[in-house]
Structure formats: structure tokens, C-alpha cells
PDB file of C-alpha atoms and ligand atoms in Angstrom:
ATOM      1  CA  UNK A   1      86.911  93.259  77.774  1.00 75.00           C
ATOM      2  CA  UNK A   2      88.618  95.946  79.881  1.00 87.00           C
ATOM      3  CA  UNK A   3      88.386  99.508  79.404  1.00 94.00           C
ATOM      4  CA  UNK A   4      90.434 101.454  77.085  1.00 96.00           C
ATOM      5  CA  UNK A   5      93.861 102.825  79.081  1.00 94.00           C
ATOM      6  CA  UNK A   6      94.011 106.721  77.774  1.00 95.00           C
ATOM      7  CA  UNK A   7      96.902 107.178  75.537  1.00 96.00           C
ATOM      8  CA  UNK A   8      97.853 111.007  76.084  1.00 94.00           C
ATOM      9  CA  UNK A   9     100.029 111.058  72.632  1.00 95.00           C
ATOM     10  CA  UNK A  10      96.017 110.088  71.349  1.00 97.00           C
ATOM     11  CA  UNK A  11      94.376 112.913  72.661  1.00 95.00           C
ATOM     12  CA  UNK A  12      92.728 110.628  74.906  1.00 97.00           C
ATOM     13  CA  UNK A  13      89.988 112.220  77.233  1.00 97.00           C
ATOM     14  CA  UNK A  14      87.156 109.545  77.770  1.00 98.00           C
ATOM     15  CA  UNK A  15      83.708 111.469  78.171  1.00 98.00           C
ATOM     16  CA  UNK A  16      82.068 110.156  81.119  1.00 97.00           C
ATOM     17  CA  UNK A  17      78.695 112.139  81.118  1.00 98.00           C
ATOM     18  CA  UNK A  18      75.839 110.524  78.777  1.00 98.00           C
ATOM     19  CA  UNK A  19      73.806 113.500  78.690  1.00 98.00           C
ATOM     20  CA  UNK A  20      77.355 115.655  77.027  1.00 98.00           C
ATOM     21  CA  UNK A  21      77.150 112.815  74.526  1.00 98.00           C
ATOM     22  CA  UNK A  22      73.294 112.813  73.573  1.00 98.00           C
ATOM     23  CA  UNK A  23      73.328 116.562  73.353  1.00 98.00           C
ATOM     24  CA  UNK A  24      76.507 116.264  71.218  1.00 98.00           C
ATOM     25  CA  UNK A  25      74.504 113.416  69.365  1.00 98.00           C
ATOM     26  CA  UNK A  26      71.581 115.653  68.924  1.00 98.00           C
ATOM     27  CA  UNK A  27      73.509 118.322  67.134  1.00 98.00           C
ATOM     28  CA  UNK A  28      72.787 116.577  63.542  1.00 98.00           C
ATOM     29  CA  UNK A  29      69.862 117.874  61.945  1.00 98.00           C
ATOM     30  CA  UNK A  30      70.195 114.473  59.934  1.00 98.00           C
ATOM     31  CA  UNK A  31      69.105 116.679  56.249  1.00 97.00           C
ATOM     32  CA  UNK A  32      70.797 116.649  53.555  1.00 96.00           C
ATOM     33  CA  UNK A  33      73.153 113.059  54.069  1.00 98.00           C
ATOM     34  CA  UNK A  34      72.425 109.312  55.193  1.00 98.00           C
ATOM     35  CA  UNK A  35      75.703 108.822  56.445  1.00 98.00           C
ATOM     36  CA  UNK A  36      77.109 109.801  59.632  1.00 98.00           C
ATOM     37  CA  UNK A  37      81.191 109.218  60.160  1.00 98.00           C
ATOM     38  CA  UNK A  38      82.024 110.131  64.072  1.00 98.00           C
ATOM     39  CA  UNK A  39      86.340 110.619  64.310  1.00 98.00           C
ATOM     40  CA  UNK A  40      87.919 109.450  67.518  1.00 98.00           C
ATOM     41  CA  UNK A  41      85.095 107.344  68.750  1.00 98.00           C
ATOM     42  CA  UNK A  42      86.981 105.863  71.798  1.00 98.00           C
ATOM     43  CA  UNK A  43      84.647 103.465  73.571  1.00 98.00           C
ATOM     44  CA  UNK A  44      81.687 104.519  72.005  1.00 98.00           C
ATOM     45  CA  UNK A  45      80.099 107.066  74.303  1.00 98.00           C
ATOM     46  CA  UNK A  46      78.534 109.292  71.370  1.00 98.00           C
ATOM     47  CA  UNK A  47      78.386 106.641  68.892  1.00 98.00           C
ATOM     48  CA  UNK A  48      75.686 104.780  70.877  1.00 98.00           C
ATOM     49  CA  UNK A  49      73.653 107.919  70.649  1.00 98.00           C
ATOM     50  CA  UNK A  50      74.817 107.940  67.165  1.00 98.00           C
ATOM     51  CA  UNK A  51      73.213 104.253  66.408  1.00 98.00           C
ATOM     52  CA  UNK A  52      69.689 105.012  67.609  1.00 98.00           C
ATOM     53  CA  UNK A  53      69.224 107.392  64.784  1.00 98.00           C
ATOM     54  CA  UNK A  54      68.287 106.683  61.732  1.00 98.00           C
ATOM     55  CA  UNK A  55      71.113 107.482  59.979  1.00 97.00           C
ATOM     56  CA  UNK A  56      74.600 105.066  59.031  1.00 98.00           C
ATOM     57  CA  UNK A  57      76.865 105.736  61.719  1.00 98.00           C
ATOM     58  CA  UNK A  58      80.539 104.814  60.484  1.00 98.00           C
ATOM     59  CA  UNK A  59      83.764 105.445  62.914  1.00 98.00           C
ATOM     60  CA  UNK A  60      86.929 105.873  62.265  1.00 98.00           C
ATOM     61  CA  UNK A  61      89.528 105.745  65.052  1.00 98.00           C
ATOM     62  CA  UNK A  62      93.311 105.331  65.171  1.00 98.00           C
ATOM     63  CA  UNK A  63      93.747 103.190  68.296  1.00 98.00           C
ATOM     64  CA  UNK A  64      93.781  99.864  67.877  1.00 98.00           C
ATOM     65  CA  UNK A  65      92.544  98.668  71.387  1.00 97.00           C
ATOM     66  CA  UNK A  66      89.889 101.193  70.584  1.00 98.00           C
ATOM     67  CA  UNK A  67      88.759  99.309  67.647  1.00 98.00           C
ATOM     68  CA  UNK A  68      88.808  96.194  69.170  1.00 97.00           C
ATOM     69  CA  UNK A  69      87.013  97.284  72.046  1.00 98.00           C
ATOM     70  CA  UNK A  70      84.311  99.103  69.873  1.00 98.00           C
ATOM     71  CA  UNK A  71      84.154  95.432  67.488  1.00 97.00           C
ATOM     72  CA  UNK A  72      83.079  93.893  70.899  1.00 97.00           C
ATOM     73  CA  UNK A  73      80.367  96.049  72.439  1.00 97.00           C
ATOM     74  CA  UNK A  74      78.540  97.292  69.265  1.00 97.00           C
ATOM     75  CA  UNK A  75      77.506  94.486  67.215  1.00 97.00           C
ATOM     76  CA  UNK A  76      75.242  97.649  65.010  1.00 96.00           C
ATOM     77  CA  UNK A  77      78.954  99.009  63.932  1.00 97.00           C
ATOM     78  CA  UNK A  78      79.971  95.630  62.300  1.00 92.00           C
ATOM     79  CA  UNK A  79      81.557  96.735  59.031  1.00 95.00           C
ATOM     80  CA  UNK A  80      81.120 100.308  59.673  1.00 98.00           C
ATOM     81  CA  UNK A  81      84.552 100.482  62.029  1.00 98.00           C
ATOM     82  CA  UNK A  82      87.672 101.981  60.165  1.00 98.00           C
ATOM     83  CA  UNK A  83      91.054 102.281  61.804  1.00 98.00           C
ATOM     84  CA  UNK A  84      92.703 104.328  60.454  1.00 98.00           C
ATOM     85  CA  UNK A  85      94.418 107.789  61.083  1.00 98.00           C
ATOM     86  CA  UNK A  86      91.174 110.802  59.765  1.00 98.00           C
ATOM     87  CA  UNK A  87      94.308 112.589  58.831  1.00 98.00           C
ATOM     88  CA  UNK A  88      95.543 109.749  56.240  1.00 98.00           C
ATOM     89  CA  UNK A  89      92.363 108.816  54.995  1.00 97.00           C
ATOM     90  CA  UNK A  90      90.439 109.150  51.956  1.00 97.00           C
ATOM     91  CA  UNK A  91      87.153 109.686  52.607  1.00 96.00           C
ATOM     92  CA  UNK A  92      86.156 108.326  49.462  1.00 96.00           C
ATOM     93  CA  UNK A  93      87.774 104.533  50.202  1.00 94.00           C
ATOM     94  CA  UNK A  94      84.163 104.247  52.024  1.00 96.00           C
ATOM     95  CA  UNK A  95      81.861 107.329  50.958  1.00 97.00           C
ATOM     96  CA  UNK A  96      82.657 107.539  47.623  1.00 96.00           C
ATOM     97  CA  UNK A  97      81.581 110.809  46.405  1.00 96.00           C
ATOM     98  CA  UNK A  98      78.578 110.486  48.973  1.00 98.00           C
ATOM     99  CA  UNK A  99      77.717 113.331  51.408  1.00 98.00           C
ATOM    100  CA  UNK A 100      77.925 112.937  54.546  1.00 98.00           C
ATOM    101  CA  UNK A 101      78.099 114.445  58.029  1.00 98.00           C
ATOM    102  CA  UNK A 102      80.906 114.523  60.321  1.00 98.00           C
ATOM    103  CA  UNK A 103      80.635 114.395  63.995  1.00 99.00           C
ATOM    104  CA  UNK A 104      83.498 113.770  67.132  1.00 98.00           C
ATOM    105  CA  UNK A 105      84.588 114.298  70.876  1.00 98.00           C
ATOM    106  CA  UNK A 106      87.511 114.869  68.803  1.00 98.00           C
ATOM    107  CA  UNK A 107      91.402 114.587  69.645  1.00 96.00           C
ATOM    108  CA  UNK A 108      92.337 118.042  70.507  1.00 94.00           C
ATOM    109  CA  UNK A 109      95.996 117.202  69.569  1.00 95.00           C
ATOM    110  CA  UNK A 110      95.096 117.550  65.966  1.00 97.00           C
ATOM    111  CA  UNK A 111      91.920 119.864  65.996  1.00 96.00           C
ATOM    112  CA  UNK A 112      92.915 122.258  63.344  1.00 96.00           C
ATOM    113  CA  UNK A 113      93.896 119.691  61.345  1.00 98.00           C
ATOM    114  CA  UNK A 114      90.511 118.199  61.512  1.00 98.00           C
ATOM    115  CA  UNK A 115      89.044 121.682  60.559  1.00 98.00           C
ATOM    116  CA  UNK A 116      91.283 121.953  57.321  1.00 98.00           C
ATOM    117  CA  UNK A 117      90.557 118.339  56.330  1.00 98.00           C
ATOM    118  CA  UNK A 118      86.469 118.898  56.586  1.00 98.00           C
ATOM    119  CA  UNK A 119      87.429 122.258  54.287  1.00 98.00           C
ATOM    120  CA  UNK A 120      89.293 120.294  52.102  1.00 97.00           C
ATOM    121  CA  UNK A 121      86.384 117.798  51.599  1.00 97.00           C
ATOM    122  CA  UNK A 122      83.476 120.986  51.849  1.00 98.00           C
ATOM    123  CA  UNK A 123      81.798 119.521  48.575  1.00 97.00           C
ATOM    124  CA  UNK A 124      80.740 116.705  50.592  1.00 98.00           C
ATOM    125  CA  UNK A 125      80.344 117.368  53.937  1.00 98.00           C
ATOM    126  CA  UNK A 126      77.203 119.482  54.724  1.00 98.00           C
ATOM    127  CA  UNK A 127      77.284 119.474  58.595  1.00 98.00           C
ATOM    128  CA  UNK A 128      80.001 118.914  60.673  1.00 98.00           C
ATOM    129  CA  UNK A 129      79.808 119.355  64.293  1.00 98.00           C
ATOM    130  CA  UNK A 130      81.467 118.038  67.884  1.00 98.00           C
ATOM    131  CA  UNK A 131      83.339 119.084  70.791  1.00 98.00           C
ATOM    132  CA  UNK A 132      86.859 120.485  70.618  1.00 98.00           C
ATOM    133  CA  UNK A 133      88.516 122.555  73.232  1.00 98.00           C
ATOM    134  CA  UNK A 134      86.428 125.754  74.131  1.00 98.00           C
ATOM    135  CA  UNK A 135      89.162 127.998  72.486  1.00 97.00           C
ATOM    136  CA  UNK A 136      89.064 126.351  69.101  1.00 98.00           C
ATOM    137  CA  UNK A 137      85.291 125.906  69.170  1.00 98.00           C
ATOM    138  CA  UNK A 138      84.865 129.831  69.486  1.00 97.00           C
ATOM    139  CA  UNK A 139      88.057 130.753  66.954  1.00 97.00           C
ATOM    140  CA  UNK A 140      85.504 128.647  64.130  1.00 98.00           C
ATOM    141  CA  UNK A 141      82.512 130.835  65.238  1.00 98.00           C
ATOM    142  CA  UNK A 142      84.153 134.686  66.159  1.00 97.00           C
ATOM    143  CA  UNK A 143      83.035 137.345  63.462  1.00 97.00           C
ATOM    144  CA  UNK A 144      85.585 139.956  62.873  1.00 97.00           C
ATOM    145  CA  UNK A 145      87.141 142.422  65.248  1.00 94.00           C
ATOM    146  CA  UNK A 146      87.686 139.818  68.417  1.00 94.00           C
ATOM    147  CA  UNK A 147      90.693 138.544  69.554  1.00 92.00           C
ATOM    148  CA  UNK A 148      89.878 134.999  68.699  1.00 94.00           C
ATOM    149  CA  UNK A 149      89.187 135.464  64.896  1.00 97.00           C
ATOM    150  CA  UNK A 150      91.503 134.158  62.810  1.00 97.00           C
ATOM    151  CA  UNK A 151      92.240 132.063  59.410  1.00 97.00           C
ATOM    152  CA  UNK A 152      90.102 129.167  61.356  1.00 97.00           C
ATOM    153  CA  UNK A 153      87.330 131.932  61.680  1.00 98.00           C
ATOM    154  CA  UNK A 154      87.619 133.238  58.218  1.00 98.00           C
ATOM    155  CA  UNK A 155      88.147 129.853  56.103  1.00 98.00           C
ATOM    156  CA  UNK A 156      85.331 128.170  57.869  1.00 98.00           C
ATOM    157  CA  UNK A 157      83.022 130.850  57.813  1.00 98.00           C
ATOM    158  CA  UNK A 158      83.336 131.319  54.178  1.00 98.00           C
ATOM    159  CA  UNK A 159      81.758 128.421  53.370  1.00 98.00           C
ATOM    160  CA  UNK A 160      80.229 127.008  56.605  1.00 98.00           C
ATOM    161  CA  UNK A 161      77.642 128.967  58.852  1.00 98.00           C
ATOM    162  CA  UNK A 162      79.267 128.359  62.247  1.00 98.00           C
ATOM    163  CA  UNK A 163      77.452 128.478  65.643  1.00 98.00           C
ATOM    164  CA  UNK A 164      79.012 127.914  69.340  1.00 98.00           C
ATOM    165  CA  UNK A 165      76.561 125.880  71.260  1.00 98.00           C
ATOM    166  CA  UNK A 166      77.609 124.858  74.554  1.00 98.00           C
ATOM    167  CA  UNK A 167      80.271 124.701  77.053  1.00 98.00           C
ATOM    168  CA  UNK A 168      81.827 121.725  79.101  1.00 98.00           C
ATOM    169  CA  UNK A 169      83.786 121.343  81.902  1.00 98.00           C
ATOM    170  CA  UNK A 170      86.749 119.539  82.146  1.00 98.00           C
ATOM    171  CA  UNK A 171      85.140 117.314  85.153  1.00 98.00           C
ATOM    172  CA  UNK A 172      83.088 115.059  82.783  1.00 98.00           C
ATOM    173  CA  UNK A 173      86.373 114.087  81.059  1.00 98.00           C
ATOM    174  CA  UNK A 174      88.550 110.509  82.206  1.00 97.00           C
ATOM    175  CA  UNK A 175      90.934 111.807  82.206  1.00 97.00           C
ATOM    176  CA  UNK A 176      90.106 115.598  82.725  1.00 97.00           C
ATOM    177  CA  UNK A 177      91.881 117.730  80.131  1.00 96.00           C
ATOM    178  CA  UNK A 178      93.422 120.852  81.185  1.00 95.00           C
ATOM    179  CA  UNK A 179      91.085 122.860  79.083  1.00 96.00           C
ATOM    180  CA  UNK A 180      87.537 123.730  79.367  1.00 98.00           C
ATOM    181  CA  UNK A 181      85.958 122.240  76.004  1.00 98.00           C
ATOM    182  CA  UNK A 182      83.493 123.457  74.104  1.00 98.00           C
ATOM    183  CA  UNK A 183      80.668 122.029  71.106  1.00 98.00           C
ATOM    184  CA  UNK A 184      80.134 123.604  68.140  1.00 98.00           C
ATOM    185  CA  UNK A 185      78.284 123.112  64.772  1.00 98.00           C
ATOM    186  CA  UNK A 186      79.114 124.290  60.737  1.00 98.00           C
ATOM    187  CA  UNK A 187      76.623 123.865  58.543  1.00 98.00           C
ATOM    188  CA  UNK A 188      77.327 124.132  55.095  1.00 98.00           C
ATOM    189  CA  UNK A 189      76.206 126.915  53.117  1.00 98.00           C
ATOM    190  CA  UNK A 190      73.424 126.776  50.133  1.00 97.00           C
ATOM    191  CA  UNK A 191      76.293 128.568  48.083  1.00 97.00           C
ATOM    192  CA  UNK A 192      78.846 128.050  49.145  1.00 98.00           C
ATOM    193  CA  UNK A 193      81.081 128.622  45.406  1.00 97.00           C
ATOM    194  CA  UNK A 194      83.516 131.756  46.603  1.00 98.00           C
ATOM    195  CA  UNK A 195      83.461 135.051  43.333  1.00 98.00           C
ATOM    196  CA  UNK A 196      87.185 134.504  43.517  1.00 98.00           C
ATOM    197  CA  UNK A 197      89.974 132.342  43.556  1.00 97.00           C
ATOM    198  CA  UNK A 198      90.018 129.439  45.989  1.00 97.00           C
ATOM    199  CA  UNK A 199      93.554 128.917  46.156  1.00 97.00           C
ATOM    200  CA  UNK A 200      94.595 132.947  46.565  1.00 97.00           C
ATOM    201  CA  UNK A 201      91.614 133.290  49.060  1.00 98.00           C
ATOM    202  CA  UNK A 202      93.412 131.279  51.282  1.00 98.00           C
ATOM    203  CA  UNK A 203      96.832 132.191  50.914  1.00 98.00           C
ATOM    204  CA  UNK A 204      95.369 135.390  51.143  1.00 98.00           C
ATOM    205  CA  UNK A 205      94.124 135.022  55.000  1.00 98.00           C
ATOM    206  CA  UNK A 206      96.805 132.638  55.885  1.00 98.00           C
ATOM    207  CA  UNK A 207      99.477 135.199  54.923  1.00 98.00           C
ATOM    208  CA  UNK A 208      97.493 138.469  56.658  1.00 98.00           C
ATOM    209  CA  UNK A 209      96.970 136.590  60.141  1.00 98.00           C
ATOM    210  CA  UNK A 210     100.506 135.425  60.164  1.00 97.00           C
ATOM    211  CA  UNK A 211     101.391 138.553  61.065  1.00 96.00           C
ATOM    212  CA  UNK A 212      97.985 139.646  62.635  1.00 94.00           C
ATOM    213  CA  UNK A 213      99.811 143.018  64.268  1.00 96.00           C
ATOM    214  CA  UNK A 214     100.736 144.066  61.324  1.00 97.00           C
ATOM    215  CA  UNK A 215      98.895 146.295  57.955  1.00 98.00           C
ATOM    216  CA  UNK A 216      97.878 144.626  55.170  1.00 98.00           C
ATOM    217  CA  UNK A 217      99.949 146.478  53.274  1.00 96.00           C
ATOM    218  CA  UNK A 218     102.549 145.053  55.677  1.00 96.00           C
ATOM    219  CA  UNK A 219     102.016 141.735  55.979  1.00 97.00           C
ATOM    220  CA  UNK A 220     101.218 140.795  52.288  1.00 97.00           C
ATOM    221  CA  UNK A 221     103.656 142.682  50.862  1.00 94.00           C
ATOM    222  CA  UNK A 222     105.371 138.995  50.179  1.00 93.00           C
ATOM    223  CA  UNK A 223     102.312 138.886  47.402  1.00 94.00           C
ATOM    224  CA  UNK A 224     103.987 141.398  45.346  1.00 91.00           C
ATOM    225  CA  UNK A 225     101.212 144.106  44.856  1.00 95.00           C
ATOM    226  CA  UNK A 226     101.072 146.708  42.307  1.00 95.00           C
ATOM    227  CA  UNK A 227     101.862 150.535  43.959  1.00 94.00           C
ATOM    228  CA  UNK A 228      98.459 151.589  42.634  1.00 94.00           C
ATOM    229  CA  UNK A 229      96.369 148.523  44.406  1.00 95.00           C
ATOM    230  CA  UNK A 230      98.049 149.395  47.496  1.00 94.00           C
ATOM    231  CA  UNK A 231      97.097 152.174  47.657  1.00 95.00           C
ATOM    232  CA  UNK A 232      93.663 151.052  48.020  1.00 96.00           C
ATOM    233  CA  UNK A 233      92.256 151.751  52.018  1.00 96.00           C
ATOM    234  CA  UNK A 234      91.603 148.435  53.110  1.00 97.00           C
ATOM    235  CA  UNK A 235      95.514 148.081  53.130  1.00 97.00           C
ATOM    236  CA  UNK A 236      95.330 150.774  56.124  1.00 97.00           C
ATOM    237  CA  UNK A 237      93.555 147.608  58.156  1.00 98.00           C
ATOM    238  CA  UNK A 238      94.856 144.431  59.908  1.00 98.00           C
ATOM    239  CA  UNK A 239      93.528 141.346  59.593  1.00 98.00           C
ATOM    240  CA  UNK A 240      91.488 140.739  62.286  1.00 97.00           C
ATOM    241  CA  UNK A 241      89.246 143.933  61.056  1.00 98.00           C
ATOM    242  CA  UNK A 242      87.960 142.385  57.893  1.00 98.00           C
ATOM    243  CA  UNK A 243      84.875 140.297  57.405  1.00 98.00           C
ATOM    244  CA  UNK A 244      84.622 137.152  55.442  1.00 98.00           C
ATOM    245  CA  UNK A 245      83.346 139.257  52.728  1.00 98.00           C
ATOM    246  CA  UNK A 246      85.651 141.811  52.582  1.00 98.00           C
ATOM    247  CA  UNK A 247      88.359 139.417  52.732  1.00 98.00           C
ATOM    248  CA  UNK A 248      86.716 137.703  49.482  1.00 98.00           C
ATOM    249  CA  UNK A 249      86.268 141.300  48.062  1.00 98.00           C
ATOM    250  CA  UNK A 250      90.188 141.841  49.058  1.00 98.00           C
ATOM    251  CA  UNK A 251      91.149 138.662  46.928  1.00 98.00           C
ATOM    252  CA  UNK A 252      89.150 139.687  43.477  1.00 97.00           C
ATOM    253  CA  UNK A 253      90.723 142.794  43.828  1.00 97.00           C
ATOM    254  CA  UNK A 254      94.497 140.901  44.190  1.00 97.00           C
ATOM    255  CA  UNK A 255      93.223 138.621  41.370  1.00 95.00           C
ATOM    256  CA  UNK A 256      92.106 141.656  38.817  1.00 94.00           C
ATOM    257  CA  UNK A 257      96.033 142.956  40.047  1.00 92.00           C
ATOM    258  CA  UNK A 258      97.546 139.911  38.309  1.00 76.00           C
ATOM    259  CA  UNK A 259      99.478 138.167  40.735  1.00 54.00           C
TER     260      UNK A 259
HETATM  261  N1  SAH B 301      84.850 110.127  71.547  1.00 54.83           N
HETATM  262  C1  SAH B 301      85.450 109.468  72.704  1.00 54.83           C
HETATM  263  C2  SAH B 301      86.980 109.624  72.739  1.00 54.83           C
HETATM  264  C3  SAH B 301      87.495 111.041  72.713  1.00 54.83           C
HETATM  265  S1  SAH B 301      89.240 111.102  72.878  1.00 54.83           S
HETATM  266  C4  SAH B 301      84.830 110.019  73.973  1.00 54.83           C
HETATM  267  O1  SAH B 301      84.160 111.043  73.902  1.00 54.83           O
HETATM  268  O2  SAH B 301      85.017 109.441  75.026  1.00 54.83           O
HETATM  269  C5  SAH B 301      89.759 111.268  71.174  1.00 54.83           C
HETATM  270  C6  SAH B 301      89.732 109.962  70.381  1.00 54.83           C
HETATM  271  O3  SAH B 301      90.300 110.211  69.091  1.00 54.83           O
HETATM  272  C7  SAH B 301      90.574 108.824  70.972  1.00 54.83           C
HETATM  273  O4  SAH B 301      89.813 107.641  70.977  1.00 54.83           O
HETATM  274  C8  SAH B 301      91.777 108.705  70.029  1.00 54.83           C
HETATM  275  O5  SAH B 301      92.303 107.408  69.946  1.00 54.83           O
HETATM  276  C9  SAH B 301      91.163 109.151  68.707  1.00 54.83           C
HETATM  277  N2  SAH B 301      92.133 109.672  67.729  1.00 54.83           N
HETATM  278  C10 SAH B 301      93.245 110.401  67.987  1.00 54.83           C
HETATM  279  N3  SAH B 301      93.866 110.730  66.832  1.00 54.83           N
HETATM  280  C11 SAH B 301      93.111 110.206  65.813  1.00 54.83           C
HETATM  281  C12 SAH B 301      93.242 110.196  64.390  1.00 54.83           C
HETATM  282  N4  SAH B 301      94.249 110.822  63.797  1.00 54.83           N
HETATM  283  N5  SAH B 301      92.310 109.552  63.652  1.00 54.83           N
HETATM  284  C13 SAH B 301      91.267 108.913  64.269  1.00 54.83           C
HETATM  285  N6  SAH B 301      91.097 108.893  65.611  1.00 54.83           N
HETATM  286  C14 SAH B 301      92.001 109.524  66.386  1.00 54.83           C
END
């Protein structure tokens, strides 16, 4: 069968260096799940690192020429190919309540997405690493006070350790993307059970860095504080200058206001 033509509106950037693949491969430390799922597996050129380990390697990958090309040159992923949009799909269809790791050269049309969705599912997804483009691979792994950090930074670092690991040019890439890309890894924290409110934890960061110039007591005014919490000093700070934990210690203190 012929190669797969790159779809741009896919995200489409082939990897064409097997040693970028292996050491993507290698970044599962393989505890803590048996299954593997890898999003956006194109031809294959991480999931045949994926199949030497001993782990389940599933994909799941929207294109359809994709899928049949896959079906053809990896008789090991028989069964384990689903194509479907990551976006759309329930994890569970397949995994059903199981954890397991996720892993990618992933489309960098829809990276954040991808980052929300692995949140979404935290309670079963212990590691989740892969390539996106370098930008988005440091926003996940930025501590507080750079320019980069951000509700990606903050959300995933509440429950994830996060760790940039390597950089790669956009030469190894068919075609080359006009970004420099860059791997990364989360693993999931022991405890990862937040001393506050899930829901107003996030619409607590979301709301502060949508206005990252801005004061607290600016930018969340929308929340409808009391005079007397806002008073408090952290409201003197934008967002970028809080850590994870304050941020957590920012949302009891909303939550004991009685929004
Ligand atoms: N991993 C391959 C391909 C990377 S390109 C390699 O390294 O060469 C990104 C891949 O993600 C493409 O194969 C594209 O078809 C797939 N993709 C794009 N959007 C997707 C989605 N929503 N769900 C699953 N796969 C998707």
C-alpha cells in the first residue's frame, strides 16, 4: 500500500527519524497500567516502538487511510485500531474504567484539547506523555512567574508532575511543521484529590489568566467577591505570580466566601 498523503486540516506531520520515535517510545515508565493508547498514530512510526514492549498498545486515529494503512502493516494491532476522533471518544467504549497511559506525536491542531481531555479523564490516566509543539510542551511544565505559565501550566500541574524532556527540530518532520516541537511527560500524582472545589478551581484560573495583565481583584471581579475577601493581598497579584498552591489556597478561600 502507498504511503499516507498528509492531510494539513489533520495536523499531519509524518515523523521521519526512528530514534525521535524510540526516545518518545521510551518515555513510559510502563508502572502503574497494562494498557498503552497512542492518539494520532499515522503510519505507525512510534507505535512500532510501542509493540515491542510489553504493554497493550491500542491506537486511535481519525484518518481513515491511516487506519487502513496501519490494518495492513501491523498485524500485532489487529483489534486494537480505533478510528475515531480522541476528541469524541469515550475512553471507556474500550478501557472501561481501566488505567491506562496515553502517549502521541500528537496533532498540534487540537493540542490543548488533548490536554483538557487527559484532565478530564485524570482518575485513569497515570502517565501521559508525547510530542506537541515546543511552545505547548513548555506552557504544561513552566512554574509560576514566566511568561509561558498559564491555565495549561496550572491545571496540569495540579494534578500531574510535569517535566520538559527534549527538543526537536522541525527537519525530522514530512512534512516539516513551522514550529520547533518539543516532548514532554505528566505523571500523575500519588494525591492527586485537590482541598477544594474542582469545579471553582478551574473557573478560578481560567477566569484570572483571561485577563493575565490584569489584578486579581480585577479580573475576577465577575466572581462576585465579598469587600472583606478582597481585601485579602493576594488580590494585589496577577495571575501569572501564583503557584499551583496558592492558586488552590486562593479557591478555599473563594469557597469559605460563599460564592
Ligand atoms: N504519530 C504519527 C503522525 C503524527 S501527525 C507520526 O509521528 O508520524 C498527527 C496524527 O494525528 C495524524 O495521523 C492525524 O490523522 C491524527 N489525528 C488528527 N486529529 C485527530 C483526532 N481528533 N483523533 C485522532 N487522531 C487524530
Amino acid at each position: 500500500m502507498e504511503k499516507v498523503k498528509a492531510k494539513k486540516h489533520l495536523g499531519q506531520h509524518f515523523l521521519k527519524d526512528e530514534s525521535v520515535a524510540q526516545n518518545i517510545a521510551d518515555t513510559l515508565s510502563l508502572e502503574g497500567y497494562e494498557d498503552v493508547l497512542e492518539i494520532g498514530p499515522g503510519m505507525g512510526v512510534l507505535t512500532k516502538y510501542l509493540l515491542e514492549k510489553p504493554i497493550n498498545t491500542y491506537v486511535i486515529e481519525i484518518d481513515t487511510e491511516s487506519v487502513e494503512y496501519l490494518g495492513v502493516h501491523y498485524d500485532k494491532l489487529k483489534d486494537k485500531i480505533i478510528s475515531q476522533d480522541f476528541l469524541k471518544y469515550d475512553i471507556n467504549e474500550v478501557f472501561k474504567g481501566k488505567q491506562l497511559a496515553i502517549i502521541g506525536n500528537f496533532p498540534y491542531n487540537i493540542s490543548t484539547q488533548i490536554v483538557f481531555k487527559v484532565l478530564e479523564y485524570k482518575n485513569q490516566i497515570p502517565e501521559f506523555s508525547g510530542m506537541f509543539q515546543k511552545e505547548v510542551a513548555e506552557r504544561i511544565c513552566e512554574k509560576k512567574g514566566s511568561k509561558a505559565y498559564g491555565i495549561l501550566s496550572v491545571l496540569a500541574q495540579a494534578f500531574y508532575d510535569t517535566e520538559y524532556l527534549f527538543t526537536v527540530s522541525e527537519h525530522v518532520f514530512d512534512p516539516p511543521p513551522k514550529v520547533k516541537s518539543g516532548v514532554m511527560r505528566m505523571r500523575r500524582k500519588e494525591d492527586y484529590s485537590l482541598p477544594c472545589s474542582e469545579k471553582l478551581f478551574f473557573t478560578v484560573v481560567k477566569t484570572a489568566f483571561q485577563q493575565r495583565r490584569k489584578t486579581l481583584r480585577n479580573s475576577l471581579k465577575t466572581l462576585n467577591l465579598s469587600d472583606i475577601l478582597r481585601e485579602d493581598e493576594v488580590f494585589n497579584l496577577r495571575p501569572e505570580q501564583l503557584s499551583v498552591a496558592q492558586f488552590i489556597e486562593l479557591t478555599q478561600k473563594i469557597e469559605a466566601d460563599g460564592v
